[in-house]
Tab-separated table of C-alpha atoms in Angstrom:
chain	number	residue	atom	x	y	z
O	1390	UNK	CA	7.347	-10.624	-11.149
O	1391	UNK	CA	4.096	-11.425	-10.966
O	1392	UNK	CA	3.292	-10.118	-13.794
O	1393	UNK	CA	6.191	-12.023	-15.595
O	1394	UNK	CA	4.989	-15.428	-14.550
O	1395	UNK	CA	1.950	-15.412	-15.336
O	1396	UNK	CA	1.107	-15.993	-19.132
O	1397	UNK	CA	4.664	-17.378	-19.950
O	1398	UNK	CA	4.135	-20.857	-18.685
O	1399	UNK	CA	0.992	-21.116	-20.594
O	1400	UNK	CA	3.419	-20.050	-23.526
O	1401	UNK	CA	5.659	-22.193	-23.410
O	1402	UNK	CA	2.949	-25.414	-21.964
O	1403	UNK	CA	1.652	-24.375	-25.413
O	1404	UNK	CA	4.984	-25.037	-27.381
O	1405	UNK	CA	5.249	-28.395	-25.690
O	1406	UNK	CA	1.927	-29.825	-25.807
O	1407	UNK	CA	0.742	-28.277	-29.584
O	1408	UNK	CA	3.481	-30.495	-31.700
O	1409	UNK	CA	1.045	-29.400	-34.793
O	1410	UNK	CA	2.295	-25.689	-34.486
O	1411	UNK	CA	4.504	-25.407	-37.935
O	1412	UNK	CA	8.210	-24.253	-36.690
O	1413	UNK	CA	10.107	-22.172	-37.299
O	1414	UNK	CA	7.543	-19.252	-37.891
O	1415	UNK	CA	7.294	-15.818	-37.570
O	1416	UNK	CA	8.643	-14.031	-34.359
O	1417	UNK	CA	5.743	-11.842	-33.783
O	1418	UNK	CA	2.248	-13.443	-34.902
O	1419	UNK	CA	-0.416	-11.032	-35.187
O	1420	UNK	CA	-4.016	-12.368	-35.269
O	1421	UNK	CA	-7.530	-10.786	-35.777
O	1422	UNK	CA	-10.173	-13.218	-34.126
O	1423	UNK	CA	-13.263	-12.310	-35.696
O	1424	UNK	CA	-15.475	-12.713	-32.294
O	1425	UNK	CA	-13.152	-10.925	-30.235
O	1426	UNK	CA	-12.007	-7.928	-29.682
O	1427	UNK	CA	-8.763	-7.745	-28.925
O	1428	UNK	CA	-7.340	-7.887	-32.904
O	1429	UNK	CA	-3.916	-7.088	-33.582
O	1430	UNK	CA	-3.195	-9.361	-30.608
O	1431	UNK	CA	0.849	-9.782	-29.616
O	1432	UNK	CA	1.370	-13.658	-29.716
O	1433	UNK	CA	4.716	-14.737	-28.897
O	1434	UNK	CA	4.783	-18.359	-28.287
O	1435	UNK	CA	6.888	-18.819	-32.125
O	1436	UNK	CA	9.524	-17.209	-30.614
O	1437	UNK	CA	12.500	-18.370	-29.151
O	1438	UNK	CA	11.565	-18.745	-25.187
O	1439	UNK	CA	14.351	-15.846	-24.660
O	1440	UNK	CA	13.100	-13.675	-26.575
O	1441	UNK	CA	9.920	-14.304	-26.176
O	1442	UNK	CA	10.299	-14.151	-22.279
O	1443	UNK	CA	11.903	-10.493	-23.148
O	1444	UNK	CA	9.094	-9.667	-25.421
O	1445	UNK	CA	6.513	-10.597	-22.445
O	1446	UNK	CA	8.394	-8.250	-20.395
O	1447	UNK	CA	8.609	-5.668	-22.406
O	1448	UNK	CA	5.130	-5.669	-23.153
O	1449	UNK	CA	3.608	-6.010	-19.404
O	1450	UNK	CA	5.826	-3.065	-18.554
O	1451	UNK	CA	4.727	-1.045	-21.602
O	1452	UNK	CA	1.431	-1.644	-20.554
O	1453	UNK	CA	1.685	-1.432	-17.088
O	1454	UNK	CA	3.153	2.228	-17.983
O	1455	UNK	CA	0.590	3.140	-19.993
O	1456	UNK	CA	-1.774	2.651	-17.406
O	1457	UNK	CA	0.121	4.408	-14.740
O	1458	UNK	CA	0.195	7.382	-16.741
O	1459	UNK	CA	-3.476	6.903	-16.873
O	1460	UNK	CA	-4.453	7.020	-13.747
O	1461	UNK	CA	-1.964	9.527	-13.203
O	1462	UNK	CA	0.112	7.820	-11.386
O	1463	UNK	CA	3.894	9.110	-13.099
O	1464	UNK	CA	2.071	11.843	-15.003
O	1465	UNK	CA	-0.864	14.370	-14.096
O	1466	UNK	CA	-3.210	16.890	-15.652
O	1467	UNK	CA	-2.977	19.415	-12.936
O	1468	UNK	CA	0.112	21.656	-14.795
O	1469	UNK	CA	3.059	21.304	-15.563
O	1470	UNK	CA	5.256	21.876	-13.021
O	1471	UNK	CA	4.177	18.306	-10.830
O	1472	UNK	CA	5.349	16.940	-14.842
O	1473	UNK	CA	8.862	18.040	-13.961
O	1474	UNK	CA	9.005	16.507	-10.595
O	1475	UNK	CA	7.998	13.310	-11.747
O	1476	UNK	CA	12.031	11.815	-12.467
O	1477	UNK	CA	13.787	13.868	-10.208
O	1478	UNK	CA	11.654	12.437	-7.737
O	1479	UNK	CA	11.818	9.208	-8.589
O	1480	UNK	CA	15.490	8.966	-8.828
O	1481	UNK	CA	15.990	10.778	-4.931
O	1482	UNK	CA	12.749	8.341	-3.343
O	1483	UNK	CA	11.954	5.326	-5.675
O	1484	UNK	CA	8.639	4.315	-5.554
O	1485	UNK	CA	8.062	4.479	-1.972
O	1486	UNK	CA	5.863	6.167	0.108
O	1487	UNK	CA	7.669	9.848	0.111
O	1488	UNK	CA	7.877	9.429	-3.630
O	1489	UNK	CA	4.272	9.406	-3.542
O	1490	UNK	CA	3.390	11.583	-0.582
O	1491	UNK	CA	5.969	14.460	-2.303
O	1492	UNK	CA	4.515	14.432	-5.776
O	1493	UNK	CA	1.213	14.259	-4.392
O	1494	UNK	CA	1.904	17.428	-1.972
O	1495	UNK	CA	3.353	19.066	-5.185
O	1496	UNK	CA	-0.577	18.543	-7.410
O	1497	UNK	CA	-2.653	18.732	-5.020
O	1498	UNK	CA	-1.478	20.780	-1.665
O	1499	UNK	CA	-4.740	21.285	-0.633
O	1500	UNK	CA	-6.437	18.137	-1.285
O	1501	UNK	CA	-6.597	15.839	2.126
O	1502	UNK	CA	-4.520	13.181	1.880
O	1503	UNK	CA	-5.591	10.954	4.982
O	1504	UNK	CA	-8.612	11.143	7.642
O	1505	UNK	CA	-8.067	9.495	10.907
O	1506	UNK	CA	-9.675	9.008	14.223
O	1507	UNK	CA	-7.291	11.854	14.931
O	1508	UNK	CA	-8.799	14.205	12.039
O	1509	UNK	CA	-7.764	15.311	8.631
O	1510	UNK	CA	-4.149	16.617	7.334
O	1511	UNK	CA	-3.825	18.115	3.535
O	1512	UNK	CA	-1.262	16.846	1.021
O	1513	UNK	CA	1.436	19.699	2.048
O	1514	UNK	CA	0.032	19.140	5.640
O	1515	UNK	CA	1.179	15.486	5.973
O	1516	UNK	CA	4.251	15.831	4.076
O	1517	UNK	CA	5.785	18.513	6.366
O	1518	UNK	CA	4.901	16.397	9.205
O	1519	UNK	CA	6.885	13.869	7.599
O	1520	UNK	CA	9.544	15.687	6.400
O	1521	UNK	CA	9.889	17.048	10.269
O	1522	UNK	CA	9.312	13.557	11.603
O	1523	UNK	CA	12.292	12.127	9.284
O	1524	UNK	CA	14.422	15.309	10.575
O	1525	UNK	CA	13.787	14.619	14.268
O	1526	UNK	CA	14.708	10.695	13.885
O	1527	UNK	CA	18.335	11.540	12.406
O	1528	UNK	CA	19.120	14.066	14.669
O	1529	UNK	CA	18.623	11.751	17.683
O	1530	UNK	CA	20.906	9.116	15.832
O	1531	UNK	CA	18.314	7.388	13.929
O	1532	UNK	CA	19.758	7.868	10.305
O	1533	UNK	CA	20.362	6.378	6.726
O	1534	UNK	CA	20.789	2.255	7.378
O	1535	UNK	CA	19.201	2.065	11.380
O	1536	UNK	CA	16.425	-0.308	12.252
O	1537	UNK	CA	12.843	1.546	12.849
O	1538	UNK	CA	10.045	-0.526	14.047
O	1539	UNK	CA	6.002	0.566	13.803
O	1540	UNK	CA	3.878	-1.782	16.128
O	1541	UNK	CA	0.204	0.749	14.938
O	1542	UNK	CA	-3.490	0.474	14.016
O	1543	UNK	CA	-4.455	2.252	11.205
O	1544	UNK	CA	-3.917	5.781	11.097
O	1545	UNK	CA	-0.646	8.996	10.937
O	1546	UNK	CA	0.864	6.500	13.823
O	1547	UNK	CA	1.623	3.969	10.701
O	1548	UNK	CA	1.435	6.216	7.887
O	1549	UNK	CA	4.463	8.997	9.161
O	1550	UNK	CA	6.771	6.037	9.898
O	1551	UNK	CA	6.141	4.549	6.164
O	1552	UNK	CA	6.689	8.039	4.674
O	1553	UNK	CA	9.905	8.715	6.410
O	1554	UNK	CA	11.262	6.159	6.013
O	1555	UNK	CA	11.687	6.873	1.810
O	1556	UNK	CA	13.834	10.034	3.261
O	1557	UNK	CA	16.346	9.277	5.879
O	1558	UNK	CA	16.730	5.670	4.243
O	1559	UNK	CA	16.282	3.301	7.151
O	1560	UNK	CA	15.390	-0.297	7.201
O	1561	UNK	CA	11.456	-0.138	8.376
O	1562	UNK	CA	10.026	-3.618	10.527
O	1563	UNK	CA	6.342	-3.458	10.949
O	1564	UNK	CA	5.305	-5.681	13.534
O	1565	UNK	CA	1.438	-7.116	13.872
O	1566	UNK	CA	-0.524	-5.650	16.537
O	1567	UNK	CA	-0.972	-9.129	17.948
O	1568	UNK	CA	2.053	-9.941	18.633
O	1569	UNK	CA	2.484	-10.642	22.345
O	1570	UNK	CA	4.888	-8.658	24.956
O	1571	UNK	CA	6.887	-12.030	24.969
O	1572	UNK	CA	7.161	-11.882	20.912
O	1573	UNK	CA	7.980	-8.258	20.766
O	1574	UNK	CA	10.994	-8.431	23.180
O	1575	UNK	CA	12.480	-10.955	21.115
O	1576	UNK	CA	11.763	-9.673	17.915
O	1577	UNK	CA	13.524	-6.141	18.897
O	1578	UNK	CA	16.336	-8.264	20.169
O	1579	UNK	CA	16.882	-10.367	17.442
O	1580	UNK	CA	15.963	-7.942	14.425
O	1581	UNK	CA	18.356	-5.360	16.110
O	1582	UNK	CA	16.044	-2.221	16.593
O	1583	UNK	CA	17.322	0.922	17.132
O	1584	UNK	CA	13.844	2.876	17.525
O	1585	UNK	CA	10.057	1.474	18.141
O	1586	UNK	CA	7.058	3.447	17.133
O	1587	UNK	CA	3.997	1.585	19.380
O	1588	UNK	CA	0.633	3.023	20.011
O	1589	UNK	CA	-0.166	3.605	23.851
O	1590	UNK	CA	-2.420	0.618	23.591
O	1591	UNK	CA	0.503	-1.867	23.182
O	1592	UNK	CA	2.341	0.075	25.755
O	1593	UNK	CA	2.229	-2.540	28.448
O	1594	UNK	CA	3.920	-4.910	26.119
O	1595	UNK	CA	6.899	-2.615	25.694
O	1596	UNK	CA	10.078	-5.133	28.438
O	1597	UNK	CA	10.676	-2.219	31.547
O	1598	UNK	CA	14.216	-2.402	30.290
O	1599	UNK	CA	13.770	-1.775	26.033
O	1600	UNK	CA	16.899	-2.817	24.025
O	1601	UNK	CA	15.938	0.474	21.621
O	1602	UNK	CA	14.231	3.822	21.714
O	1603	UNK	CA	10.679	4.206	21.937
O	1604	UNK	CA	8.092	6.714	20.229
O	1605	UNK	CA	4.684	6.929	20.719
O	1606	UNK	CA	2.583	6.800	17.770
O	1607	UNK	CA	-0.482	7.093	19.179
O	1608	UNK	CA	-1.848	7.923	21.821
O	1609	UNK	CA	-5.682	8.647	23.758
O	1610	UNK	CA	-5.224	12.480	23.990
O	1611	UNK	CA	-2.374	12.998	22.455
O	1612	UNK	CA	0.068	13.539	25.308
O	1613	UNK	CA	2.419	11.684	26.740
O	1614	UNK	CA	1.455	8.874	29.172
O	1615	UNK	CA	2.282	9.464	32.507
O	1616	UNK	CA	4.006	6.644	33.695
O	1617	UNK	CA	6.546	6.689	30.106
O	1618	UNK	CA	9.051	9.009	29.256
O	1619	UNK	CA	8.808	8.011	25.718
O	1620	UNK	CA	8.701	10.768	23.479
O	1621	UNK	CA	4.897	11.363	21.587
O	1622	UNK	CA	5.538	11.343	17.657
O	1623	UNK	CA	3.324	14.635	17.243
O	1624	UNK	CA	5.678	16.810	19.808
O	1625	UNK	CA	8.487	15.291	17.756
O	1626	UNK	CA	7.211	16.694	14.960
O	1627	UNK	CA	5.970	20.306	16.419
O	1628	UNK	CA	10.003	20.216	17.539
O	1629	UNK	CA	11.896	18.649	15.042
O	1630	UNK	CA	15.202	21.111	14.457
O	1631	UNK	CA	14.999	22.946	10.932
O	1632	UNK	CA	18.741	22.991	10.688
O	1633	UNK	CA	19.591	18.895	10.054
O	1634	UNK	CA	19.862	17.943	7.059
O	1635	UNK	CA	18.468	14.611	5.312
O	1636	UNK	CA	20.070	12.648	2.300
O	1637	UNK	CA	19.403	14.110	-0.684
O	1638	UNK	CA	19.268	10.253	-1.808
O	1639	UNK	CA	18.677	7.995	0.809
O	1640	UNK	CA	19.788	4.077	0.413
O	1641	UNK	CA	17.238	2.238	-0.291
O	1642	UNK	CA	16.260	0.368	2.328
O	1643	UNK	CA	13.934	-2.806	2.392
O	1644	UNK	CA	11.051	-3.174	4.418
O	1645	UNK	CA	10.090	-6.202	6.968
O	1646	UNK	CA	6.785	-7.291	7.571
O	1647	UNK	CA	6.443	-9.326	10.837
O	1648	UNK	CA	3.954	-11.992	11.106
O	1649	UNK	CA	1.667	-12.236	14.796
O	1650	UNK	CA	3.563	-16.121	14.920
O	1651	UNK	CA	2.115	-18.812	16.718
O	1652	UNK	CA	4.172	-19.739	19.731
O	1653	UNK	CA	7.634	-18.516	18.741
O	1654	UNK	CA	9.119	-15.552	17.510
O	1655	UNK	CA	7.491	-13.386	14.279
O	1656	UNK	CA	9.131	-14.458	11.275
O	1657	UNK	CA	9.897	-11.597	8.585
O	1658	UNK	CA	8.855	-10.868	4.956
O	1659	UNK	CA	11.374	-9.181	3.231
O	1660	UNK	CA	9.679	-6.646	0.561
O	1661	UNK	CA	12.081	-4.053	-1.589
O	1662	UNK	CA	10.840	-1.027	-2.508
O	1663	UNK	CA	10.999	-1.043	-6.100
O	1664	UNK	CA	12.196	1.768	-8.129
O	1665	UNK	CA	9.313	1.818	-10.652
O	1666	UNK	CA	6.978	-1.079	-10.864
O	1667	UNK	CA	5.351	-0.291	-13.708
O	1668	UNK	CA	3.837	-3.446	-14.782
O	1669	UNK	CA	2.633	-4.848	-11.454
O	1670	UNK	CA	0.930	-1.491	-10.523
O	1671	UNK	CA	-0.692	-1.484	-13.935
O	1672	UNK	CA	-2.286	-4.953	-13.376
O	1673	UNK	CA	-3.322	-4.111	-10.431
O	1674	UNK	CA	-5.015	-0.631	-11.300
O	1675	UNK	CA	-6.901	-2.434	-14.758
O	1676	UNK	CA	-8.481	-4.754	-12.042
O	1677	UNK	CA	-10.494	-1.464	-11.061
O	1678	UNK	CA	-11.650	1.429	-12.141
O	1679	UNK	CA	-9.145	3.514	-10.077
O	1680	UNK	CA	-8.605	6.670	-11.131
O	1681	UNK	CA	-7.177	10.104	-9.396
O	1682	UNK	CA	-9.017	11.713	-6.296
O	1683	UNK	CA	-10.816	9.183	-5.300
O	1684	UNK	CA	-12.124	8.453	-1.741
O	1685	UNK	CA	-11.475	5.511	-0.381
O	1686	UNK	CA	-12.337	3.842	2.656
O	1687	UNK	CA	-9.324	1.221	4.093
O	1688	UNK	CA	-10.279	-0.940	6.647
O	1689	UNK	CA	-7.061	-3.577	5.406
O	1690	UNK	CA	-4.712	-3.476	8.230
O	1691	UNK	CA	-1.619	-1.532	6.971
O	1692	UNK	CA	0.842	-3.174	8.568
O	1693	UNK	CA	-0.251	-6.505	6.289
O	1694	UNK	CA	1.794	-6.459	2.523
O	1695	UNK	CA	-1.905	-5.783	1.039
O	1696	UNK	CA	-2.135	-2.865	3.273
O	1697	UNK	CA	0.874	-1.406	2.462
O	1698	UNK	CA	0.680	-1.455	-1.045
O	1699	UNK	CA	-3.003	0.136	-1.207
O	1700	UNK	CA	-1.508	3.169	0.761
O	1701	UNK	CA	1.112	3.575	-1.852
O	1702	UNK	CA	-1.431	3.070	-4.825
O	1703	UNK	CA	-4.305	5.657	-2.763
O	1704	UNK	CA	-1.447	8.504	-2.516
O	1705	UNK	CA	-0.419	7.511	-5.847
O	1706	UNK	CA	-3.382	8.326	-7.414
O	1707	UNK	CA	-3.645	11.133	-5.165
O	1708	UNK	CA	-6.358	9.623	-3.695
O	1709	UNK	CA	-7.601	10.437	-0.009
O	1710	UNK	CA	-7.207	7.699	2.653
O	1711	UNK	CA	-10.495	7.522	5.083
O	1712	UNK	CA	-9.387	5.234	8.030
O	1713	UNK	CA	-10.305	4.105	11.761
O	1714	UNK	CA	-7.855	2.421	13.892
O	1715	UNK	CA	-10.373	-0.278	15.119
O	1716	UNK	CA	-12.719	-1.494	12.629
O	1717	UNK	CA	-16.402	-1.709	13.273
O	1718	UNK	CA	-18.681	-2.358	10.365
O	1719	UNK	CA	-21.649	0.559	11.394
O	1720	UNK	CA	-19.020	3.011	11.661
O	1721	UNK	CA	-17.587	2.161	8.191
O	1722	UNK	CA	-21.406	2.287	6.947
O	1723	UNK	CA	-21.589	5.339	8.006
O	1724	UNK	CA	-18.924	6.927	6.592
O	1725	UNK	CA	-19.173	5.545	3.327
O	1726	UNK	CA	-23.242	6.908	3.614
O	1727	UNK	CA	-21.490	10.649	5.218
O	1728	UNK	CA	-18.716	11.147	2.915
O	1729	UNK	CA	-19.440	9.665	-0.415
O	1730	UNK	CA	-16.865	6.866	-0.385
O	1731	UNK	CA	-15.490	6.010	-4.048
O	1732	UNK	CA	-13.659	2.638	-3.158
O	1733	UNK	CA	-13.631	-0.047	-0.311
O	1734	UNK	CA	-10.361	-1.705	0.255
O	1735	UNK	CA	-10.856	-4.423	3.025
O	1736	UNK	CA	-10.147	-7.983	3.777
O	1737	UNK	CA	-12.855	-10.571	3.513
O	1738	UNK	CA	-13.422	-10.677	7.435
O	1739	UNK	CA	-14.202	-6.787	7.545
O	1740	UNK	CA	-16.181	-7.186	4.601
O	1741	UNK	CA	-18.356	-10.040	6.332
O	1742	UNK	CA	-19.262	-7.933	9.453
O	1743	UNK	CA	-20.108	-5.223	6.945
O	1744	UNK	CA	-22.629	-7.222	5.516
O	1745	UNK	CA	-23.787	-8.938	8.345
O	1746	UNK	CA	-25.577	-5.205	9.997
O	1747	UNK	CA	-28.718	-6.268	10.658
O	1748	UNK	CA	-29.428	-3.062	8.864
O	1749	UNK	CA	-26.943	-2.993	6.336
O	1750	UNK	CA	-29.386	-2.439	3.690
O	1751	UNK	CA	-30.750	0.623	5.039
O	1752	UNK	CA	-27.236	2.773	4.603
O	1753	UNK	CA	-26.639	4.583	0.673
O	1754	UNK	CA	-23.585	2.869	-0.820
O	1755	UNK	CA	-24.386	3.795	-4.207
O	1756	UNK	CA	-21.073	6.358	-4.434
O	1757	UNK	CA	-18.901	2.967	-4.186
O	1758	UNK	CA	-17.651	2.534	-7.405
O	1759	UNK	CA	-15.826	-1.157	-6.740
O	1760	UNK	CA	-14.776	-3.184	-3.614
O	1761	UNK	CA	-11.204	-5.143	-3.303
O	1762	UNK	CA	-10.473	-7.680	-0.615
O	1763	UNK	CA	-7.377	-9.582	-0.034
O	1764	UNK	CA	-5.617	-10.800	2.957
O	1765	UNK	CA	-8.749	-13.546	3.161
O	1766	UNK	CA	-10.270	-16.081	0.925
O	1767	UNK	CA	-13.900	-14.938	0.207
O	1768	UNK	CA	-16.600	-17.692	-0.036
O	1769	UNK	CA	-19.536	-17.982	-2.136
O	1770	UNK	CA	-22.067	-17.023	-0.245
O	1771	UNK	CA	-20.079	-13.307	0.983
O	1772	UNK	CA	-19.767	-12.416	-2.943
O	1773	UNK	CA	-23.670	-13.005	-3.355
O	1774	UNK	CA	-24.432	-11.052	-0.038
O	1775	UNK	CA	-22.125	-8.009	-1.356
O	1776	UNK	CA	-22.541	-8.338	-4.756
O	1777	UNK	CA	-26.683	-7.344	-3.600
O	1778	UNK	CA	-25.332	-4.642	-1.423
O	1779	UNK	CA	-23.134	-2.791	-3.591
O	1780	UNK	CA	-23.507	-4.316	-7.082
O	1781	UNK	CA	-21.138	-5.943	-10.073
O	1782	UNK	CA	-18.176	-3.798	-8.587
O	1783	UNK	CA	-15.895	-6.745	-6.739
O	1784	UNK	CA	-12.635	-7.718	-7.308
O	1785	UNK	CA	-10.319	-9.602	-5.314
O	1786	UNK	CA	-6.627	-10.075	-4.849
O	1787	UNK	CA	-6.767	-13.102	-2.224
O	1788	UNK	CA	-3.802	-15.370	-3.311
O	1789	UNK	CA	-1.056	-12.523	-4.881
O	1790	UNK	CA	-0.713	-10.988	-1.809
O	1791	UNK	CA	-0.229	-13.974	0.843
O	1792	UNK	CA	3.150	-15.462	-0.890
């Protein structure tokens, strides 16, 4: 819809303003401007509006599908077997995080899916972890249609519940880590949450008598808390019952992104995971030199729409996500240099912290092929400084992700 809305308004405006254009004309007009390399351009401006709209949408979807094929989102060259999994996995999981992880595990099981503060997991290991977590949740009564919330920083504490959603079919609420204890308590009741995954860092914000089951997604030492009897996610995965079955085709449930709010209860933005959003994905992939098997440094928060989208795009292209729970510009720059990061996915507030380092120019960032921003507008000064540091490799999606 985003891609469709862009451009059609211009077509209609041209039709209304350009009264000298002969009508009726051919349904599709092909032009070849001598100074434009895009010869054979498709112009739908002479077509009736419903037809023009349908043709424009079809064109965008076709172009998007080509981009998805080109970048390996729905097809790879690692072998014949993964190709056979494309349609069955789309039918079973849709274009969900679960589908991206399942497909990547089939294509490149030994490649790292992510590297976070607690280590790394390959695509196969991450897939097995997520399946086990899904079985554990179902065995605890959180099956299809349940409401599961997450309040966690970047890392497996949010990645695994995101992916398990597609295996179980629960509605997932992503709470902003800036929510206060009062806001969290109100949201749990208002949205009738059944289970909450939370980082130990925010344990004191959970009400004394929580209205739902609480699970720890992350703790400093990986173990339980002394003063709480909440199960730890890693233990849930290790003890997940093998006999518990998961639905063959889990019901498609939305993702609800909760704002941080100010004084009132946070508001939820409902995001439906589309079955095959090739048009939109293709437009994003074409905005930068995306390719498969990249090393992506993600500082963008995964509980925001931009961060959630990046997780799906990264795993859809079978790229490794490198992330940290808490942003430290020096750690990020050191990671870029040490890991030879290919792409940096961030927000302006984090990018400014990186270029503000006194010795920012001393780091080797030559491996970075592109930098993407969303979530915050970038000033002209920041753009220039980023270009001096990384070269002309910056793209911004600010605006399209703030809807």
